[in-house]
């Protein structure tokens, strides 16, 4: 039983940073349970949820002492910037440094000015506390200075989707290389790799196509105005950067073992 508790603690900590603490707290409180024995597990689960919610709410107040601030989880309907899914907020994966928040806010304003009504959707950011704490499965999101952005999409009638992404969680709707282009990692089958194909997930994706104009506008801003504000690296698959016609020394390839970047844009600041 101790082993299962240890596994649950580790899984919750790796997934949400503070979930493991809430789990230990709930187990400790559960020892004092005086109600019917068969309800103890339910009581522990309820206590975990209450503790987790309390700690998550406190995190946004405490995070600034660790140099992190939350990105907007409860954006209004017409907001120009929002966390793409409440999932990232529930899991406490929506924290960045104030400098990064300023940069992504400026980018969102630029996009809304150029394409009125557009919302910039952000995905995984960082946890609220401690530099160096890994935000799996990302290899580098550990210091508040990295952020993933969702692509922009159009439906089959070429209508721009203002808020929606092709994937319900923003990730794993891959833009495969056109048939005449060979991807940099085509044919490789590394055992240790985060380059997942996620075939099982594809049924959840909508029938949208990449909105190249708006996606290009994001990339151009990041390597132009963004670079002046501290953007130091942008990750996107080479075949996609070539297809979109964006070249810059700031656009890099993450390698064939790191997560794919043909379903989102990653950027980081100095
Ligand atoms: Zn990233």
PDB file of C-alpha atoms and ligand atoms in Angstrom:
ATOM      1  CA  UNK A   1       0.000   0.000   0.000  1.00  0.00           C
ATOM      2  CA  UNK A   2       2.880   2.356   0.838  1.00  0.00           C
ATOM      3  CA  UNK A   3       4.205   1.755  -2.684  1.00  0.00           C
ATOM      4  CA  UNK A   4       0.867   2.790  -4.253  1.00  0.00           C
ATOM      5  CA  UNK A   5       0.805   5.943  -2.093  1.00  0.00           C
ATOM      6  CA  UNK A   6       4.371   6.726  -3.180  1.00  0.00           C
ATOM      7  CA  UNK A   7       3.431   6.263  -6.845  1.00  0.00           C
ATOM      8  CA  UNK A   8       0.338   8.487  -6.445  1.00  0.00           C
ATOM      9  CA  UNK A   9       2.437  11.136  -4.666  1.00  0.00           C
ATOM     10  CA  UNK A  10       5.068  11.106  -7.416  1.00  0.00           C
ATOM     11  CA  UNK A  11       2.518  11.131 -10.260  1.00  0.00           C
ATOM     12  CA  UNK A  12       0.552  14.024  -8.739  1.00  0.00           C
ATOM     13  CA  UNK A  13       3.736  15.982  -8.026  1.00  0.00           C
ATOM     14  CA  UNK A  14       5.102  15.514 -11.538  1.00  0.00           C
ATOM     15  CA  UNK A  15       1.771  16.364 -13.157  1.00  0.00           C
ATOM     16  CA  UNK A  16       0.740  19.356 -11.030  1.00  0.00           C
ATOM     17  CA  UNK A  17       3.673  20.197  -8.689  1.00  0.00           C
ATOM     18  CA  UNK A  18       1.408  20.728  -5.630  1.00  0.00           C
ATOM     19  CA  UNK A  19      -0.904  17.701  -6.044  1.00  0.00           C
ATOM     20  CA  UNK A  20       1.501  15.424  -4.150  1.00  0.00           C
ATOM     21  CA  UNK A  21       1.418  17.733  -1.103  1.00  0.00           C
ATOM     22  CA  UNK A  22      -2.396  17.761  -1.182  1.00  0.00           C
ATOM     23  CA  UNK A  23      -2.364  13.950  -1.366  1.00  0.00           C
ATOM     24  CA  UNK A  24      -0.078  13.628   1.675  1.00  0.00           C
ATOM     25  CA  UNK A  25      -2.271  16.118   3.559  1.00  0.00           C
ATOM     26  CA  UNK A  26      -5.412  14.146   2.721  1.00  0.00           C
ATOM     27  CA  UNK A  27      -3.798  10.868   3.831  1.00  0.00           C
ATOM     28  CA  UNK A  28      -2.739  12.456   7.120  1.00  0.00           C
ATOM     29  CA  UNK A  29      -6.245  13.823   7.749  1.00  0.00           C
ATOM     30  CA  UNK A  30      -7.731  10.459   6.723  1.00  0.00           C
ATOM     31  CA  UNK A  31      -5.947   8.796   9.660  1.00  0.00           C
ATOM     32  CA  UNK A  32      -8.228  10.750  11.968  1.00  0.00           C
ATOM     33  CA  UNK A  33     -11.367   9.590  10.162  1.00  0.00           C
ATOM     34  CA  UNK A  34     -13.859   8.400  12.769  1.00  0.00           C
ATOM     35  CA  UNK A  35     -16.764   7.691  10.439  1.00  0.00           C
ATOM     36  CA  UNK A  36     -17.633   4.352   8.889  1.00  0.00           C
ATOM     37  CA  UNK A  37     -14.521   2.520   7.694  1.00  0.00           C
ATOM     38  CA  UNK A  38     -15.885   1.849   4.213  1.00  0.00           C
ATOM     39  CA  UNK A  39     -16.331   5.599   3.617  1.00  0.00           C
ATOM     40  CA  UNK A  40     -12.744   6.404   4.564  1.00  0.00           C
ATOM     41  CA  UNK A  41     -11.402   6.205   1.022  1.00  0.00           C
ATOM     42  CA  UNK A  42     -14.161   8.516  -0.213  1.00  0.00           C
ATOM     43  CA  UNK A  43     -13.445  10.936   2.626  1.00  0.00           C
ATOM     44  CA  UNK A  44      -9.724  10.969   1.752  1.00  0.00           C
ATOM     45  CA  UNK A  45     -10.594  11.659  -1.903  1.00  0.00           C
ATOM     46  CA  UNK A  46     -12.900  14.536  -0.906  1.00  0.00           C
ATOM     47  CA  UNK A  47     -10.229  15.957   1.420  1.00  0.00           C
ATOM     48  CA  UNK A  48      -7.676  15.705  -1.379  1.00  0.00           C
ATOM     49  CA  UNK A  49      -9.936  17.701  -3.688  1.00  0.00           C
ATOM     50  CA  UNK A  50     -10.565  20.396  -1.082  1.00  0.00           C
ATOM     51  CA  UNK A  51      -6.858  20.642  -0.201  1.00  0.00           C
ATOM     52  CA  UNK A  52      -5.837  20.642  -3.871  1.00  0.00           C
ATOM     53  CA  UNK A  53      -8.302  23.425  -4.712  1.00  0.00           C
ATOM     54  CA  UNK A  54      -7.147  25.454  -1.689  1.00  0.00           C
ATOM     55  CA  UNK A  55      -3.456  25.023  -2.513  1.00  0.00           C
ATOM     56  CA  UNK A  56      -4.061  25.859  -6.195  1.00  0.00           C
ATOM     57  CA  UNK A  57      -5.875  29.072  -5.261  1.00  0.00           C
ATOM     58  CA  UNK A  58      -3.126  29.995  -2.787  1.00  0.00           C
ATOM     59  CA  UNK A  59      -0.488  29.272  -5.453  1.00  0.00           C
ATOM     60  CA  UNK A  60      -1.522  32.252  -7.552  1.00  0.00           C
ATOM     61  CA  UNK A  61      -1.076  34.523  -4.507  1.00  0.00           C
ATOM     62  CA  UNK A  62       2.259  32.989  -3.457  1.00  0.00           C
ATOM     63  CA  UNK A  63       3.792  32.505  -6.936  1.00  0.00           C
ATOM     64  CA  UNK A  64       4.935  36.171  -7.272  1.00  0.00           C
ATOM     65  CA  UNK A  65       7.391  35.594  -4.394  1.00  0.00           C
ATOM     66  CA  UNK A  66       8.904  32.905  -6.635  1.00  0.00           C
ATOM     67  CA  UNK A  67       9.010  35.270  -9.615  1.00  0.00           C
ATOM     68  CA  UNK A  68       5.975  33.739 -11.381  1.00  0.00           C
ATOM     69  CA  UNK A  69       2.576  35.097 -12.341  1.00  0.00           C
ATOM     70  CA  UNK A  70      -0.443  33.253 -13.766  1.00  0.00           C
ATOM     71  CA  UNK A  71      -1.603  33.638 -17.354  1.00  0.00           C
ATOM     72  CA  UNK A  72      -5.344  34.410 -17.733  1.00  0.00           C
ATOM     73  CA  UNK A  73      -7.483  31.346 -17.022  1.00  0.00           C
ATOM     74  CA  UNK A  74     -10.870  33.006 -16.913  1.00  0.00           C
ATOM     75  CA  UNK A  75     -10.587  35.239 -19.940  1.00  0.00           C
ATOM     76  CA  UNK A  76     -13.659  37.129 -21.100  1.00  0.00           C
ATOM     77  CA  UNK A  77     -15.318  36.127 -24.343  1.00  0.00           C
ATOM     78  CA  UNK A  78     -13.570  38.918 -26.272  1.00  0.00           C
ATOM     79  CA  UNK A  79     -10.146  38.593 -24.588  1.00  0.00           C
ATOM     80  CA  UNK A  80      -7.147  38.719 -26.894  1.00  0.00           C
ATOM     81  CA  UNK A  81      -5.116  36.266 -24.771  1.00  0.00           C
ATOM     82  CA  UNK A  82      -6.246  33.122 -22.942  1.00  0.00           C
ATOM     83  CA  UNK A  83      -5.062  29.776 -21.665  1.00  0.00           C
ATOM     84  CA  UNK A  84      -6.438  27.403 -24.322  1.00  0.00           C
ATOM     85  CA  UNK A  85      -7.948  24.869 -21.897  1.00  0.00           C
ATOM     86  CA  UNK A  86      -8.864  25.096 -18.209  1.00  0.00           C
ATOM     87  CA  UNK A  87      -6.994  21.800 -17.924  1.00  0.00           C
ATOM     88  CA  UNK A  88      -3.683  23.710 -17.854  1.00  0.00           C
ATOM     89  CA  UNK A  89      -4.986  25.968 -15.076  1.00  0.00           C
ATOM     90  CA  UNK A  90      -6.410  23.088 -13.035  1.00  0.00           C
ATOM     91  CA  UNK A  91      -3.008  21.394 -13.273  1.00  0.00           C
ATOM     92  CA  UNK A  92      -1.157  24.636 -12.297  1.00  0.00           C
ATOM     93  CA  UNK A  93       0.793  24.666 -15.567  1.00  0.00           C
ATOM     94  CA  UNK A  94      -0.007  28.279 -16.495  1.00  0.00           C
ATOM     95  CA  UNK A  95       2.705  30.279 -14.693  1.00  0.00           C
ATOM     96  CA  UNK A  96       5.420  32.418 -16.291  1.00  0.00           C
ATOM     97  CA  UNK A  97       7.773  35.210 -15.259  1.00  0.00           C
ATOM     98  CA  UNK A  98       6.308  38.765 -15.353  1.00  0.00           C
ATOM     99  CA  UNK A  99       8.671  39.514 -18.282  1.00  0.00           C
ATOM    100  CA  UNK A 100       7.288  36.632 -20.334  1.00  0.00           C
ATOM    101  CA  UNK A 101       3.722  37.639 -19.488  1.00  0.00           C
ATOM    102  CA  UNK A 102       4.486  41.115 -20.823  1.00  0.00           C
ATOM    103  CA  UNK A 103       5.943  39.704 -24.068  1.00  0.00           C
ATOM    104  CA  UNK A 104       3.019  37.356 -24.747  1.00  0.00           C
ATOM    105  CA  UNK A 105       0.587  40.156 -23.868  1.00  0.00           C
ATOM    106  CA  UNK A 106       2.255  42.417 -26.449  1.00  0.00           C
ATOM    107  CA  UNK A 107       2.098  39.616 -29.031  1.00  0.00           C
ATOM    108  CA  UNK A 108      -1.623  39.081 -28.318  1.00  0.00           C
ATOM    109  CA  UNK A 109      -2.277  42.829 -28.728  1.00  0.00           C
ATOM    110  CA  UNK A 110      -0.423  42.825 -32.035  1.00  0.00           C
ATOM    111  CA  UNK A 111      -2.466  39.850 -33.294  1.00  0.00           C
ATOM    112  CA  UNK A 112      -5.760  41.401 -32.176  1.00  0.00           C
ATOM    113  CA  UNK A 113      -4.861  44.681 -33.914  1.00  0.00           C
ATOM    114  CA  UNK A 114      -3.894  42.915 -37.165  1.00  0.00           C
ATOM    115  CA  UNK A 115      -6.697  40.359 -37.112  1.00  0.00           C
ATOM    116  CA  UNK A 116      -9.581  41.888 -35.120  1.00  0.00           C
ATOM    117  CA  UNK A 117     -11.338  39.416 -32.848  1.00  0.00           C
ATOM    118  CA  UNK A 118      -8.418  36.993 -32.809  1.00  0.00           C
ATOM    119  CA  UNK A 119      -7.496  35.325 -29.577  1.00  0.00           C
ATOM    120  CA  UNK A 120      -3.981  34.047 -28.886  1.00  0.00           C
ATOM    121  CA  UNK A 121      -4.266  30.673 -27.136  1.00  0.00           C
ATOM    122  CA  UNK A 122      -1.438  29.639 -24.848  1.00  0.00           C
ATOM    123  CA  UNK A 123      -0.752  26.034 -23.810  1.00  0.00           C
ATOM    124  CA  UNK A 124       1.735  24.617 -21.291  1.00  0.00           C
ATOM    125  CA  UNK A 125       3.779  27.266 -19.502  1.00  0.00           C
ATOM    126  CA  UNK A 126       5.493  26.442 -16.191  1.00  0.00           C
ATOM    127  CA  UNK A 127       4.652  25.513 -12.598  1.00  0.00           C
ATOM    128  CA  UNK A 128       4.223  28.242  -9.948  1.00  0.00           C
ATOM    129  CA  UNK A 129       7.232  27.414  -7.761  1.00  0.00           C
ATOM    130  CA  UNK A 130      10.991  26.726  -7.999  1.00  0.00           C
ATOM    131  CA  UNK A 131      13.355  26.972 -10.945  1.00  0.00           C
ATOM    132  CA  UNK A 132      14.538  23.630 -12.260  1.00  0.00           C
ATOM    133  CA  UNK A 133      11.320  21.741 -11.462  1.00  0.00           C
ATOM    134  CA  UNK A 134      10.502  19.876 -14.700  1.00  0.00           C
ATOM    135  CA  UNK A 135       7.120  20.301 -16.361  1.00  0.00           C
ATOM    136  CA  UNK A 136       6.906  16.918 -18.048  1.00  0.00           C
ATOM    137  CA  UNK A 137       6.923  15.942 -20.851  1.00  0.00           C
ATOM    138  CA  UNK A 138       8.639  19.203 -21.804  1.00  0.00           C
ATOM    139  CA  UNK A 139      12.376  19.141 -21.349  1.00  0.00           C
ATOM    140  CA  UNK A 140      12.913  22.841 -20.802  1.00  0.00           C
ATOM    141  CA  UNK A 141       9.806  24.422 -19.213  1.00  0.00           C
ATOM    142  CA  UNK A 142      11.399  24.727 -15.780  1.00  0.00           C
ATOM    143  CA  UNK A 143      12.123  28.402 -15.125  1.00  0.00           C
ATOM    144  CA  UNK A 144       9.065  30.425 -16.132  1.00  0.00           C
ATOM    145  CA  UNK A 145      10.745  31.671 -19.303  1.00  0.00           C
ATOM    146  CA  UNK A 146       9.228  29.188 -21.770  1.00  0.00           C
ATOM    147  CA  UNK A 147       5.748  29.080 -23.250  1.00  0.00           C
ATOM    148  CA  UNK A 148       3.892  27.084 -25.901  1.00  0.00           C
ATOM    149  CA  UNK A 149       1.417  28.752 -28.258  1.00  0.00           C
ATOM    150  CA  UNK A 150      -1.386  27.069 -30.165  1.00  0.00           C
ATOM    151  CA  UNK A 151      -1.503  27.347 -33.933  1.00  0.00           C
ATOM    152  CA  UNK A 152      -4.330  29.269 -35.595  1.00  0.00           C
ATOM    153  CA  UNK A 153      -6.885  27.408 -37.705  1.00  0.00           C
ATOM    154  CA  UNK A 154      -9.509  27.783 -40.413  1.00  0.00           C
ATOM    155  CA  UNK A 155     -12.434  25.514 -41.079  1.00  0.00           C
ATOM    156  CA  UNK A 156     -13.034  23.796 -44.432  1.00  0.00           C
ATOM    157  CA  UNK A 157     -14.828  26.915 -45.728  1.00  0.00           C
ATOM    158  CA  UNK A 158     -11.714  28.960 -44.924  1.00  0.00           C
ATOM    159  CA  UNK A 159     -13.476  30.721 -42.075  1.00  0.00           C
ATOM    160  CA  UNK A 160     -10.936  31.721 -39.431  1.00  0.00           C
ATOM    161  CA  UNK A 161     -11.539  30.012 -36.111  1.00  0.00           C
ATOM    162  CA  UNK A 162     -11.229  32.834 -33.608  1.00  0.00           C
ATOM    163  CA  UNK A 163     -10.887  30.809 -30.439  1.00  0.00           C
ATOM    164  CA  UNK A 164     -10.950  27.136 -31.307  1.00  0.00           C
ATOM    165  CA  UNK A 165      -7.994  24.917 -32.050  1.00  0.00           C
ATOM    166  CA  UNK A 166      -7.965  21.741 -34.112  1.00  0.00           C
ATOM    167  CA  UNK A 167      -7.148  19.642 -31.042  1.00  0.00           C
ATOM    168  CA  UNK A 168      -9.335  20.012 -27.922  1.00  0.00           C
ATOM    169  CA  UNK A 169      -6.165  20.525 -25.839  1.00  0.00           C
ATOM    170  CA  UNK A 170      -4.166  22.495 -28.424  1.00  0.00           C
ATOM    171  CA  UNK A 171      -1.490  19.770 -28.799  1.00  0.00           C
ATOM    172  CA  UNK A 172      -1.225  16.643 -30.954  1.00  0.00           C
ATOM    173  CA  UNK A 173      -2.929  17.873 -34.124  1.00  0.00           C
ATOM    174  CA  UNK A 174       0.206  17.451 -36.238  1.00  0.00           C
ATOM    175  CA  UNK A 175       0.958  19.211 -39.512  1.00  0.00           C
ATOM    176  CA  UNK A 176       2.721  16.446 -41.404  1.00  0.00           C
ATOM    177  CA  UNK A 177       5.259  17.354 -44.120  1.00  0.00           C
ATOM    178  CA  UNK A 178       3.725  17.663 -47.588  1.00  0.00           C
ATOM    179  CA  UNK A 179       4.285  14.438 -49.542  1.00  0.00           C
ATOM    180  CA  UNK A 180       7.144  15.910 -51.583  1.00  0.00           C
ATOM    181  CA  UNK A 181       9.021  17.038 -48.459  1.00  0.00           C
ATOM    182  CA  UNK A 182      11.002  14.730 -46.211  1.00  0.00           C
ATOM    183  CA  UNK A 183      10.733  15.632 -42.507  1.00  0.00           C
ATOM    184  CA  UNK A 184      14.022  15.960 -40.615  1.00  0.00           C
ATOM    185  CA  UNK A 185      13.128  12.952 -38.414  1.00  0.00           C
ATOM    186  CA  UNK A 186      11.368  10.784 -41.031  1.00  0.00           C
ATOM    187  CA  UNK A 187      12.392   7.144 -40.793  1.00  0.00           C
ATOM    188  CA  UNK A 188      13.993   7.406 -37.349  1.00  0.00           C
ATOM    189  CA  UNK A 189      12.759   5.192 -34.540  1.00  0.00           C
ATOM    190  CA  UNK A 190      14.607   6.311 -31.434  1.00  0.00           C
ATOM    191  CA  UNK A 191      13.675   4.336 -28.342  1.00  0.00           C
ATOM    192  CA  UNK A 192      14.279   7.277 -26.010  1.00  0.00           C
ATOM    193  CA  UNK A 193      12.152   9.919 -27.683  1.00  0.00           C
ATOM    194  CA  UNK A 194       9.365  12.355 -26.848  1.00  0.00           C
ATOM    195  CA  UNK A 195       8.502  12.542 -30.530  1.00  0.00           C
ATOM    196  CA  UNK A 196       5.095  10.913 -30.123  1.00  0.00           C
ATOM    197  CA  UNK A 197       2.694  10.340 -33.006  1.00  0.00           C
ATOM    198  CA  UNK A 198      -0.385  10.044 -30.779  1.00  0.00           C
ATOM    199  CA  UNK A 199      -2.326   8.054 -33.382  1.00  0.00           C
ATOM    200  CA  UNK A 200      -5.013   7.130 -30.816  1.00  0.00           C
ATOM    201  CA  UNK A 201      -5.734  10.818 -30.193  1.00  0.00           C
ATOM    202  CA  UNK A 202      -6.388  11.849 -33.794  1.00  0.00           C
ATOM    203  CA  UNK A 203     -10.128  10.983 -33.640  1.00  0.00           C
ATOM    204  CA  UNK A 204     -10.605  13.873 -31.192  1.00  0.00           C
ATOM    205  CA  UNK A 205      -9.212  16.479 -33.595  1.00  0.00           C
ATOM    206  CA  UNK A 206     -11.509  18.680 -35.650  1.00  0.00           C
ATOM    207  CA  UNK A 207     -11.441  18.930 -39.405  1.00  0.00           C
ATOM    208  CA  UNK A 208      -9.585  22.257 -39.449  1.00  0.00           C
ATOM    209  CA  UNK A 209      -6.629  23.390 -41.483  1.00  0.00           C
ATOM    210  CA  UNK A 210      -3.723  25.561 -40.426  1.00  0.00           C
ATOM    211  CA  UNK A 211      -4.420  29.300 -40.783  1.00  0.00           C
ATOM    212  CA  UNK A 212      -1.076  30.124 -42.315  1.00  0.00           C
ATOM    213  CA  UNK A 213      -1.522  33.923 -42.368  1.00  0.00           C
ATOM    214  CA  UNK A 214      -2.100  34.261 -38.645  1.00  0.00           C
ATOM    215  CA  UNK A 215       0.457  31.591 -37.723  1.00  0.00           C
ATOM    216  CA  UNK A 216       3.083  33.343 -39.874  1.00  0.00           C
ATOM    217  CA  UNK A 217       2.194  36.673 -38.233  1.00  0.00           C
ATOM    218  CA  UNK A 218       2.933  35.165 -34.802  1.00  0.00           C
ATOM    219  CA  UNK A 219       6.271  33.769 -35.958  1.00  0.00           C
ATOM    220  CA  UNK A 220       7.304  37.040 -37.641  1.00  0.00           C
ATOM    221  CA  UNK A 221       6.444  39.055 -34.524  1.00  0.00           C
ATOM    222  CA  UNK A 222       8.367  36.657 -32.270  1.00  0.00           C
ATOM    223  CA  UNK A 223      11.573  36.888 -34.323  1.00  0.00           C
ATOM    224  CA  UNK A 224      11.189  40.649 -34.914  1.00  0.00           C
ATOM    225  CA  UNK A 225       9.519  42.696 -32.169  1.00  0.00           C
ATOM    226  CA  UNK A 226       9.701  39.717 -29.814  1.00  0.00           C
ATOM    227  CA  UNK A 227      13.471  39.391 -30.198  1.00  0.00           C
ATOM    228  CA  UNK A 228      13.811  43.077 -29.222  1.00  0.00           C
ATOM    229  CA  UNK A 229      11.856  42.229 -26.051  1.00  0.00           C
ATOM    230  CA  UNK A 230      14.074  39.255 -25.134  1.00  0.00           C
ATOM    231  CA  UNK A 231      12.754  36.328 -27.207  1.00  0.00           C
ATOM    232  CA  UNK A 232      15.824  34.148 -27.702  1.00  0.00           C
ATOM    233  CA  UNK A 233      14.534  30.927 -29.301  1.00  0.00           C
ATOM    234  CA  UNK A 234      11.486  29.770 -31.229  1.00  0.00           C
ATOM    235  CA  UNK A 235      10.919  26.075 -31.925  1.00  0.00           C
ATOM    236  CA  UNK A 236       8.926  24.912 -34.939  1.00  0.00           C
ATOM    237  CA  UNK A 237       9.599  21.960 -37.253  1.00  0.00           C
ATOM    238  CA  UNK A 238      11.912  22.923 -40.143  1.00  0.00           C
ATOM    239  CA  UNK A 239       9.477  21.678 -42.835  1.00  0.00           C
ATOM    240  CA  UNK A 240       6.773  23.917 -41.390  1.00  0.00           C
ATOM    241  CA  UNK A 241       9.019  26.997 -41.115  1.00  0.00           C
ATOM    242  CA  UNK A 242       9.984  26.410 -44.783  1.00  0.00           C
ATOM    243  CA  UNK A 243       6.325  25.966 -45.830  1.00  0.00           C
ATOM    244  CA  UNK A 244       5.398  29.189 -44.023  1.00  0.00           C
ATOM    245  CA  UNK A 245       8.370  31.024 -45.499  1.00  0.00           C
ATOM    246  CA  UNK A 246       9.752  32.233 -42.163  1.00  0.00           C
ATOM    247  CA  UNK A 247      13.507  32.235 -41.645  1.00  0.00           C
ATOM    248  CA  UNK A 248      15.411  33.652 -38.716  1.00  0.00           C
ATOM    249  CA  UNK A 249      18.403  32.851 -36.526  1.00  0.00           C
ATOM    250  CA  UNK A 250      15.954  32.654 -33.636  1.00  0.00           C
ATOM    251  CA  UNK A 251      14.014  29.790 -35.221  1.00  0.00           C
ATOM    252  CA  UNK A 252      15.641  26.541 -34.188  1.00  0.00           C
ATOM    253  CA  UNK A 253      15.079  22.823 -34.499  1.00  0.00           C
ATOM    254  CA  UNK A 254      14.664  21.011 -31.199  1.00  0.00           C
ATOM    255  CA  UNK A 255      16.149  17.712 -32.440  1.00  0.00           C
ATOM    256  CA  UNK A 256      14.485  14.367 -33.122  1.00  0.00           C
ATOM    257  CA  UNK A 257      14.235  13.199 -29.518  1.00  0.00           C
ATOM    258  CA  UNK A 258      12.422  16.209 -28.032  1.00  0.00           C
ATOM    259  CA  UNK A 259       8.681  16.772 -28.467  1.00  0.00           C
ATOM    260  CA  UNK A 260       7.432  17.561 -31.969  1.00  0.00           C
ATOM    261  CA  UNK A 261       6.831  21.181 -32.889  1.00  0.00           C
ATOM    262  CA  UNK A 262       4.499  20.711 -35.817  1.00  0.00           C
ATOM    263  CA  UNK A 263       1.426  21.037 -33.579  1.00  0.00           C
ATOM    264  CA  UNK A 264       2.406  24.177 -31.623  1.00  0.00           C
ATOM    265  CA  UNK A 265       5.009  26.941 -31.371  1.00  0.00           C
ATOM    266  CA  UNK A 266       7.440  27.046 -28.468  1.00  0.00           C
ATOM    267  CA  UNK A 267       9.239  30.237 -27.536  1.00  0.00           C
ATOM    268  CA  UNK A 268      11.447  31.344 -24.733  1.00  0.00           C
ATOM    269  CA  UNK A 269      12.972  34.541 -23.450  1.00  0.00           C
ATOM    270  CA  UNK A 270      16.450  35.255 -22.117  1.00  0.00           C
TER     271      UNK A 270
HETATM  272 ZN1  LIG B   1       7.559  24.251 -25.216  1.00  0.00          ZN
END
